């Protein structure tokens, strides 16, 4: 049984890894693609980038609970494969888009498919023992980290032969990922642990409202919510900010994201397995939030490019908090509702991806434009630090209920 669990974890790790490599490939070149399609500068292009993320997140918010419900009835595997195929089609739309509108079509398709992360996290919950869920959810972070080591570097390098080529590479990897999943990913949810599809649960609000019966979950979910909005200060503006503030090119942005990936992989793939058992889940969450806030404040006031690399260390160390919180939440929910839980959490993340990118990219645009009241392109990071501290204040009472 242990050997089968390890094999399944390996399969899902590789699936997520390839998915994230494809995502990482396009990040360094998306600002330049938007600039080429609109004729606008980086400051204005960041606003369009925020709306692209908004389109994706809105569709994921609407459809992620449906995918979670479907996976609770039919199993994780078929839903996961559909999600992987949708992501590959999205990248093809990006590669061949003649206008900005086509980029939005691709993002909508990817959002409806839900990517693979909703069902992948439910898959991990299926095969994990309660005391190991935080560690195994950390593998998702490690896959993200490793994917962001490989993906952005590949994207930055391939951009030298055209800004659209990285999107074709990403599409190819995603479709290969679909084939890998089709032939190698086993089903994780036995038929005796499945339940019937319920439309009243297959909506984001209904799914979240259902979680009211788990009092511990609600406090941590609010904390989760503010932390993910704060994360968009980095996710939504990093490429635009570093190109604008330090005049980095696509290759340098790719290298910097590769460093981010390496640090995340070390923290969530290794250090979390040492830190959480040693200091406990409660202290790991608190320490993680404090480190996140420290890193964001550092980004906001950095005035040399090399400083961004140094500040990445405390920021990425804060990554011990996210999988720990997710593991705590998961342990409060029965096995046959894990798909619903992960769908609800993905919907919550989607709400943050609706609010976060628009908030952060507009802050960047407002404080970096020529007629700004004062020049402060680091404003999104300052806002992120404040939101992290708010999330910590909400988390502490919920964590105090832990025995």
Short mmCIF file of C-alpha atoms in Angstrom, two decimals:
data_model
loop_
_atom_site.label_atom_id
_atom_site.label_comp_id
_atom_site.label_asym_id
_atom_site.label_seq_id
_atom_site.Cartn_x
_atom_site.Cartn_y
_atom_site.Cartn_z
CA UNK A 1 0.00 0.00 0.00
CA UNK A 2 2.82 2.42 0.91
CA UNK A 3 4.58 1.63 -2.36
CA UNK A 4 1.37 2.30 -4.31
CA UNK A 5 0.90 5.65 -2.51
CA UNK A 6 4.47 6.68 -3.33
CA UNK A 7 3.99 5.73 -6.98
CA UNK A 8 0.76 7.73 -7.17
CA UNK A 9 2.42 10.75 -5.57
CA UNK A 10 5.21 10.48 -8.15
CA UNK A 11 2.69 10.37 -10.99
CA UNK A 12 0.76 13.41 -9.78
CA UNK A 13 3.99 15.30 -9.03
CA UNK A 14 5.17 14.80 -12.62
CA UNK A 15 1.75 15.85 -13.95
CA UNK A 16 1.77 19.09 -11.98
CA UNK A 17 5.45 19.69 -12.79
CA UNK A 18 4.91 19.52 -16.56
CA UNK A 19 1.82 21.72 -16.18
CA UNK A 20 3.78 24.38 -14.30
CA UNK A 21 6.71 24.25 -16.73
CA UNK A 22 4.24 25.17 -19.48
CA UNK A 23 2.87 28.02 -17.36
CA UNK A 24 6.36 29.23 -16.46
CA UNK A 25 7.48 29.30 -20.08
CA UNK A 26 4.99 32.03 -21.03
CA UNK A 27 5.40 34.38 -18.05
CA UNK A 28 8.58 36.20 -19.19
CA UNK A 29 7.21 36.84 -22.70
CA UNK A 30 3.57 37.73 -22.00
CA UNK A 31 4.28 41.45 -21.35
CA UNK A 32 6.10 41.75 -24.69
CA UNK A 33 3.31 39.89 -26.51
CA UNK A 34 0.71 42.28 -25.06
CA UNK A 35 2.90 45.25 -26.03
CA UNK A 36 3.20 43.96 -29.60
CA UNK A 37 -0.57 43.43 -29.94
CA UNK A 38 -1.63 46.74 -28.38
CA UNK A 39 1.24 49.12 -29.17
CA UNK A 40 1.16 50.31 -25.54
CA UNK A 41 4.04 50.56 -23.06
CA UNK A 42 4.73 48.27 -20.09
CA UNK A 43 2.75 50.34 -17.61
CA UNK A 44 -0.46 50.09 -19.68
CA UNK A 45 0.31 46.50 -20.76
CA UNK A 46 0.23 45.49 -17.08
CA UNK A 47 -3.45 46.51 -16.96
CA UNK A 48 -4.30 44.25 -19.91
CA UNK A 49 -2.34 41.48 -18.21
CA UNK A 50 -4.50 41.93 -15.12
CA UNK A 51 -7.69 41.61 -17.16
CA UNK A 52 -6.38 38.43 -18.81
CA UNK A 53 -5.88 36.88 -15.39
CA UNK A 54 -9.33 38.14 -14.43
CA UNK A 55 -10.94 36.32 -17.40
CA UNK A 56 -9.22 33.07 -16.46
CA UNK A 57 -10.07 33.41 -12.76
CA UNK A 58 -13.73 34.24 -13.35
CA UNK A 59 -14.23 31.11 -15.44
CA UNK A 60 -12.35 29.00 -12.90
CA UNK A 61 -14.46 30.46 -10.09
CA UNK A 62 -17.62 29.37 -11.90
CA UNK A 63 -16.46 25.94 -13.04
CA UNK A 64 -13.98 24.68 -10.40
CA UNK A 65 -16.74 23.46 -8.02
CA UNK A 66 -18.36 21.62 -10.94
CA UNK A 67 -15.07 19.84 -11.60
CA UNK A 68 -14.73 19.01 -7.91
CA UNK A 69 -18.24 17.55 -7.81
CA UNK A 70 -17.68 15.59 -11.02
CA UNK A 71 -14.45 14.16 -9.63
CA UNK A 72 -16.28 13.08 -6.43
CA UNK A 73 -18.76 11.12 -8.59
CA UNK A 74 -16.69 9.86 -11.54
CA UNK A 75 -13.19 9.85 -10.07
CA UNK A 76 -10.22 12.20 -10.36
CA UNK A 77 -8.58 10.77 -13.47
CA UNK A 78 -11.08 11.66 -16.26
CA UNK A 79 -11.60 15.20 -14.95
CA UNK A 80 -7.84 15.69 -14.65
CA UNK A 81 -7.31 14.65 -18.26
CA UNK A 82 -9.96 17.10 -19.55
CA UNK A 83 -8.28 19.89 -17.59
CA UNK A 84 -4.86 19.11 -19.06
CA UNK A 85 -6.24 19.12 -22.61
CA UNK A 86 -7.91 22.51 -22.07
CA UNK A 87 -4.64 24.09 -20.95
CA UNK A 88 -2.85 22.90 -24.10
CA UNK A 89 -5.55 24.46 -26.29
CA UNK A 90 -5.18 27.73 -24.37
CA UNK A 91 -1.47 27.98 -25.22
CA UNK A 92 -2.21 27.42 -28.91
CA UNK A 93 -4.59 30.39 -28.83
CA UNK A 94 -1.78 32.49 -27.33
CA UNK A 95 0.72 31.31 -29.92
CA UNK A 96 -1.47 32.17 -32.91
CA UNK A 97 -3.43 35.15 -31.53
CA UNK A 98 -3.69 37.94 -34.15
CA UNK A 99 -5.36 40.34 -31.70
CA UNK A 100 -5.65 40.86 -27.96
CA UNK A 101 -9.18 39.43 -28.09
CA UNK A 102 -7.85 35.98 -28.99
CA UNK A 103 -5.74 35.97 -25.84
CA UNK A 104 -8.96 36.41 -23.86
CA UNK A 105 -10.58 33.48 -25.71
CA UNK A 106 -7.65 31.27 -24.74
CA UNK A 107 -7.82 32.36 -21.11
CA UNK A 108 -11.54 31.62 -20.96
CA UNK A 109 -10.98 28.09 -22.30
CA UNK A 110 -8.23 27.49 -19.74
CA UNK A 111 -10.42 28.81 -16.93
CA UNK A 112 -13.36 26.57 -17.87
CA UNK A 113 -11.10 23.53 -18.01
CA UNK A 114 -9.93 24.47 -14.52
CA UNK A 115 -6.31 23.56 -15.36
CA UNK A 116 -5.29 20.51 -13.32
CA UNK A 117 -4.74 21.86 -9.83
CA UNK A 118 -8.23 21.44 -8.33
CA UNK A 119 -8.44 17.73 -9.01
CA UNK A 120 -4.71 17.21 -8.39
CA UNK A 121 -5.04 18.46 -4.82
CA UNK A 122 -8.09 16.24 -4.26
CA UNK A 123 -6.04 13.37 -5.69
CA UNK A 124 -3.30 14.02 -3.13
CA UNK A 125 -5.88 14.19 -0.33
CA UNK A 126 -7.26 10.79 -1.44
CA UNK A 127 -3.94 8.99 -1.10
CA UNK A 128 -2.47 10.82 1.92
CA UNK A 129 -2.62 9.80 5.56
CA UNK A 130 -3.94 12.64 7.77
CA UNK A 131 -0.61 13.31 9.47
CA UNK A 132 1.19 13.53 6.12
CA UNK A 133 -1.20 15.79 4.22
CA UNK A 134 0.76 18.99 4.90
CA UNK A 135 3.95 17.32 3.66
CA UNK A 136 2.26 15.89 0.56
CA UNK A 137 0.52 19.16 -0.26
CA UNK A 138 4.02 20.58 -0.05
CA UNK A 139 4.87 18.44 -3.08
CA UNK A 140 2.50 20.67 -5.07
CA UNK A 141 4.62 23.63 -4.01
CA UNK A 142 7.78 21.71 -4.88
CA UNK A 143 6.39 20.93 -8.35
CA UNK A 144 5.58 24.63 -8.75
CA UNK A 145 9.08 25.51 -7.64
CA UNK A 146 10.83 23.07 -9.94
CA UNK A 147 8.51 24.02 -12.80
CA UNK A 148 9.38 27.67 -12.27
CA UNK A 149 13.08 26.82 -12.35
CA UNK A 150 12.76 25.15 -15.74
CA UNK A 151 9.82 26.98 -17.37
CA UNK A 152 10.79 30.66 -17.18
CA UNK A 153 14.39 29.92 -18.17
CA UNK A 154 13.17 28.01 -21.23
CA UNK A 155 10.71 30.83 -22.01
CA UNK A 156 13.39 33.48 -21.71
CA UNK A 157 15.80 31.54 -23.91
CA UNK A 158 13.26 30.65 -26.62
CA UNK A 159 12.05 34.26 -26.74
CA UNK A 160 15.29 35.09 -28.54
CA UNK A 161 13.78 33.36 -31.60
CA UNK A 162 10.41 35.13 -31.30
CA UNK A 163 7.99 35.96 -28.52
CA UNK A 164 5.40 33.45 -29.79
CA UNK A 165 7.68 30.40 -29.87
CA UNK A 166 7.55 29.83 -26.08
CA UNK A 167 3.75 29.48 -26.32
CA UNK A 168 4.09 26.67 -28.87
CA UNK A 169 6.60 24.93 -26.61
CA UNK A 170 4.18 25.28 -23.68
CA UNK A 171 1.32 23.87 -25.78
CA UNK A 172 3.44 20.89 -26.76
CA UNK A 173 4.36 20.15 -23.14
CA UNK A 174 0.74 20.41 -22.00
CA UNK A 175 -0.48 18.02 -24.68
CA UNK A 176 2.35 15.61 -23.82
CA UNK A 177 1.20 15.91 -20.22
CA UNK A 178 -2.29 14.87 -21.32
CA UNK A 179 -0.83 11.76 -22.99
CA UNK A 180 1.26 10.98 -19.92
CA UNK A 181 -1.81 11.22 -17.72
CA UNK A 182 -3.87 9.09 -20.10
CA UNK A 183 -1.40 6.22 -20.01
CA UNK A 184 0.12 6.42 -16.53
CA UNK A 185 -2.11 8.22 -13.99
CA UNK A 186 -4.16 5.69 -11.97
CA UNK A 187 -7.49 6.48 -10.36
CA UNK A 188 -7.21 7.58 -6.71
CA UNK A 189 -10.85 7.54 -5.57
CA UNK A 190 -12.34 4.04 -5.07
CA UNK A 191 -15.95 3.59 -6.16
CA UNK A 192 -17.10 2.94 -2.60
CA UNK A 193 -15.90 6.42 -1.57
CA UNK A 194 -17.69 8.30 -4.35
CA UNK A 195 -20.92 10.23 -4.04
CA UNK A 196 -23.56 11.50 -6.42
CA UNK A 197 -23.23 14.85 -8.18
CA UNK A 198 -25.29 17.59 -6.50
CA UNK A 199 -25.98 20.84 -8.32
CA UNK A 200 -26.55 22.70 -5.05
CA UNK A 201 -22.95 21.94 -4.15
CA UNK A 202 -21.63 22.54 -7.68
CA UNK A 203 -21.40 26.29 -7.32
CA UNK A 204 -18.76 28.40 -5.67
CA UNK A 205 -20.98 30.10 -3.09
CA UNK A 206 -22.84 26.92 -2.18
CA UNK A 207 -19.61 25.01 -1.83
CA UNK A 208 -18.13 27.62 0.46
CA UNK A 209 -21.33 27.93 2.50
CA UNK A 210 -21.31 24.16 3.03
CA UNK A 211 -18.02 24.56 4.89
CA UNK A 212 -19.76 26.50 7.69
CA UNK A 213 -20.21 23.25 9.60
CA UNK A 214 -16.43 23.12 10.10
CA UNK A 215 -15.79 26.16 12.38
CA UNK A 216 -11.99 25.84 12.27
CA UNK A 217 -12.03 25.93 8.47
CA UNK A 218 -13.78 29.28 8.15
CA UNK A 219 -11.16 31.31 10.04
CA UNK A 220 -8.31 29.76 8.11
CA UNK A 221 -10.16 30.19 4.82
CA UNK A 222 -10.38 33.94 5.39
CA UNK A 223 -6.68 33.99 6.18
CA UNK A 224 -6.05 31.89 3.05
CA UNK A 225 -8.09 34.44 1.07
CA UNK A 226 -6.05 37.50 2.06
CA UNK A 227 -2.75 35.65 1.64
CA UNK A 228 -3.62 34.71 -1.94
CA UNK A 229 -4.67 38.26 -2.81
CA UNK A 230 -1.32 39.43 -1.41
CA UNK A 231 0.52 36.85 -3.53
CA UNK A 232 -0.75 38.58 -6.66
CA UNK A 233 1.43 41.55 -5.84
CA UNK A 234 4.27 39.26 -6.99
CA UNK A 235 2.51 36.93 -9.43
CA UNK A 236 0.74 39.64 -11.42
CA UNK A 237 3.39 42.36 -11.49
CA UNK A 238 6.84 40.72 -11.23
CA UNK A 239 7.60 40.77 -14.96
CA UNK A 240 6.22 44.28 -15.48
CA UNK A 241 7.84 45.68 -12.32
CA UNK A 242 11.33 44.29 -12.95
CA UNK A 243 11.30 45.27 -16.64
CA UNK A 244 10.10 48.77 -15.75
CA UNK A 245 12.13 49.40 -12.57
CA UNK A 246 15.42 47.67 -13.44
CA UNK A 247 15.17 47.43 -17.25
CA UNK A 248 15.36 43.63 -17.26
CA UNK A 249 14.72 41.79 -20.53
CA UNK A 250 12.74 38.56 -21.01
CA UNK A 251 15.82 36.41 -20.42
CA UNK A 252 16.64 38.12 -17.12
CA UNK A 253 13.02 37.84 -15.98
CA UNK A 254 13.20 34.14 -16.83
CA UNK A 255 16.37 33.68 -14.79
CA UNK A 256 14.88 35.53 -11.80
CA UNK A 257 11.78 33.33 -11.85
CA UNK A 258 14.08 30.33 -12.09
CA UNK A 259 15.64 31.45 -8.80
CA UNK A 260 12.15 31.82 -7.31
CA UNK A 261 11.38 28.29 -8.41
CA UNK A 262 14.58 26.90 -6.91
CA UNK A 263 13.88 28.51 -3.55
CA UNK A 264 10.24 27.37 -3.52
CA UNK A 265 11.31 23.81 -4.40
CA UNK A 266 13.82 23.74 -1.55
CA UNK A 267 11.35 25.17 0.98
CA UNK A 268 8.22 23.22 0.07
CA UNK A 269 9.91 20.08 -1.19
CA UNK A 270 12.39 19.72 1.65
CA UNK A 271 12.49 22.27 4.47
CA UNK A 272 8.78 22.01 5.21
CA UNK A 273 9.23 18.33 6.08
CA UNK A 274 11.82 19.34 8.68
CA UNK A 275 10.31 22.59 9.95
CA UNK A 276 6.64 21.66 10.48
CA UNK A 277 7.24 18.55 12.64
CA UNK A 278 9.88 20.45 14.64
CA UNK A 279 8.00 23.68 15.43
CA UNK A 280 4.41 22.52 14.94
CA UNK A 281 1.71 23.55 12.45
CA UNK A 282 0.61 26.65 14.37
CA UNK A 283 4.09 28.15 14.64
CA UNK A 284 4.86 27.24 11.02
CA UNK A 285 1.84 29.22 9.81
CA UNK A 286 2.69 32.26 11.96
CA UNK A 287 6.36 32.24 10.96
CA UNK A 288 5.43 31.84 7.30
CA UNK A 289 3.12 34.86 7.32
CA UNK A 290 5.75 37.05 9.01
CA UNK A 291 8.39 36.02 6.46
CA UNK A 292 5.98 36.72 3.59
CA UNK A 293 5.31 40.24 4.87
CA UNK A 294 9.03 40.89 5.34
CA UNK A 295 9.78 39.85 1.77
CA UNK A 296 7.01 41.97 0.27
CA UNK A 297 8.17 45.08 2.12
CA UNK A 298 11.67 44.43 0.81
CA UNK A 299 10.43 44.22 -2.80
CA UNK A 300 8.50 47.48 -2.38
CA UNK A 301 11.60 49.50 -1.48
CA UNK A 302 14.31 47.73 -3.51
CA UNK A 303 16.29 50.17 -5.64
CA UNK A 304 18.80 47.80 -7.30
CA UNK A 305 18.04 44.64 -9.28
CA UNK A 306 20.34 42.42 -7.19
CA UNK A 307 18.32 43.28 -4.08
CA UNK A 308 15.33 41.42 -5.50
CA UNK A 309 17.31 38.18 -5.46
CA UNK A 310 18.35 38.64 -1.81
CA UNK A 311 14.82 39.53 -0.69
CA UNK A 312 13.48 36.40 -2.37
CA UNK A 313 14.99 34.33 0.46
CA UNK A 314 12.66 35.43 3.30
CA UNK A 315 9.73 35.70 0.89
CA UNK A 316 10.09 32.11 -0.32
CA UNK A 317 10.75 30.81 3.21
CA UNK A 318 7.27 32.10 3.99
CA UNK A 319 6.03 29.32 1.72
CA UNK A 320 5.94 26.95 4.69
CA UNK A 321 2.60 28.52 5.63
CA UNK A 322 0.46 27.72 2.58
CA UNK A 323 0.61 23.88 2.47
CA UNK A 324 0.41 23.78 6.27
CA UNK A 325 -2.83 25.77 6.26
CA UNK A 326 -4.16 23.61 3.44
CA UNK A 327 -3.31 20.44 5.35
CA UNK A 328 -5.05 21.72 8.49
CA UNK A 329 -8.18 22.56 6.50
CA UNK A 330 -8.18 19.22 4.69
CA UNK A 331 -7.99 17.29 7.97
CA UNK A 332 -11.30 18.86 9.08
CA UNK A 333 -13.24 17.43 6.11
CA UNK A 334 -14.38 13.80 5.53
CA UNK A 335 -12.69 11.74 2.76
CA UNK A 336 -15.78 11.69 0.51
CA UNK A 337 -15.92 15.51 0.51
CA UNK A 338 -12.29 16.21 -0.38
CA UNK A 339 -13.18 16.95 -4.00
CA UNK A 340 -15.79 19.46 -2.87
CA UNK A 341 -13.31 21.01 -0.43
CA UNK A 342 -10.56 21.39 -3.01
CA UNK A 343 -13.08 22.76 -5.49
CA UNK A 344 -14.21 25.30 -2.90
CA UNK A 345 -10.63 26.30 -2.11
CA UNK A 346 -9.89 26.64 -5.81
CA UNK A 347 -12.98 28.83 -6.15
CA UNK A 348 -11.71 30.95 -3.29
CA UNK A 349 -8.31 31.23 -4.98
CA UNK A 350 -10.17 32.17 -8.16
CA UNK A 351 -11.91 35.01 -6.31
CA UNK A 352 -8.48 36.26 -5.24
CA UNK A 353 -7.38 35.96 -8.86
CA UNK A 354 -10.36 38.09 -9.88
CA UNK A 355 -9.63 40.75 -7.27
CA UNK A 356 -5.85 40.47 -6.87
CA UNK A 357 -4.53 41.05 -10.41
CA UNK A 358 -6.85 44.00 -11.05
CA UNK A 359 -5.93 45.56 -7.71
CA UNK A 360 -2.18 45.01 -8.06
CA UNK A 361 -1.75 45.83 -11.76
CA UNK A 362 -3.83 48.99 -11.36
CA UNK A 363 -1.74 50.02 -8.36
CA UNK A 364 1.39 49.45 -10.45
CA UNK A 365 -0.05 51.41 -13.37
CA UNK A 366 -1.28 54.28 -11.17
CA UNK A 367 2.03 54.78 -9.38
CA UNK A 368 4.31 54.18 -12.41
CA UNK A 369 2.58 56.33 -15.03
CA UNK A 370 4.03 59.70 -16.01
CA UNK A 371 1.33 61.75 -14.27
CA UNK A 372 1.34 59.71 -11.02
CA UNK A 373 0.86 61.80 -7.84
CA UNK A 374 4.20 60.35 -6.71
CA UNK A 375 6.46 57.66 -8.19
CA UNK A 376 6.15 54.38 -6.29
CA UNK A 377 5.98 51.30 -8.57
CA UNK A 378 6.46 49.12 -5.48
CA UNK A 379 2.94 50.02 -4.28
CA UNK A 380 1.53 46.52 -5.06
CA UNK A 381 4.10 44.92 -2.74
CA UNK A 382 3.25 47.35 0.06
CA UNK A 383 -0.43 46.46 -0.31
CA UNK A 384 0.50 42.77 -0.30
CA UNK A 385 2.40 43.13 2.99
CA UNK A 386 -0.61 44.81 4.63
CA UNK A 387 -2.93 42.03 3.45
CA UNK A 388 -0.57 39.34 4.77
CA UNK A 389 -0.56 40.97 8.21
CA UNK A 390 -4.38 41.11 8.11
CA UNK A 391 -4.47 37.41 7.22
CA UNK A 392 -2.17 36.63 10.16
CA UNK A 393 -4.45 38.48 12.59
CA UNK A 394 -7.38 36.38 11.36
CA UNK A 395 -5.42 33.09 11.44
CA UNK A 396 -4.18 33.33 15.03
CA UNK A 397 -7.61 32.78 16.72
CA UNK A 398 -8.42 29.87 14.41
CA UNK A 399 -5.02 28.27 15.04
CA UNK A 400 -5.55 28.57 18.80
CA UNK A 401 -8.27 25.91 18.52
CA UNK A 402 -5.72 23.32 17.47
CA UNK A 403 -5.14 20.69 20.11
#
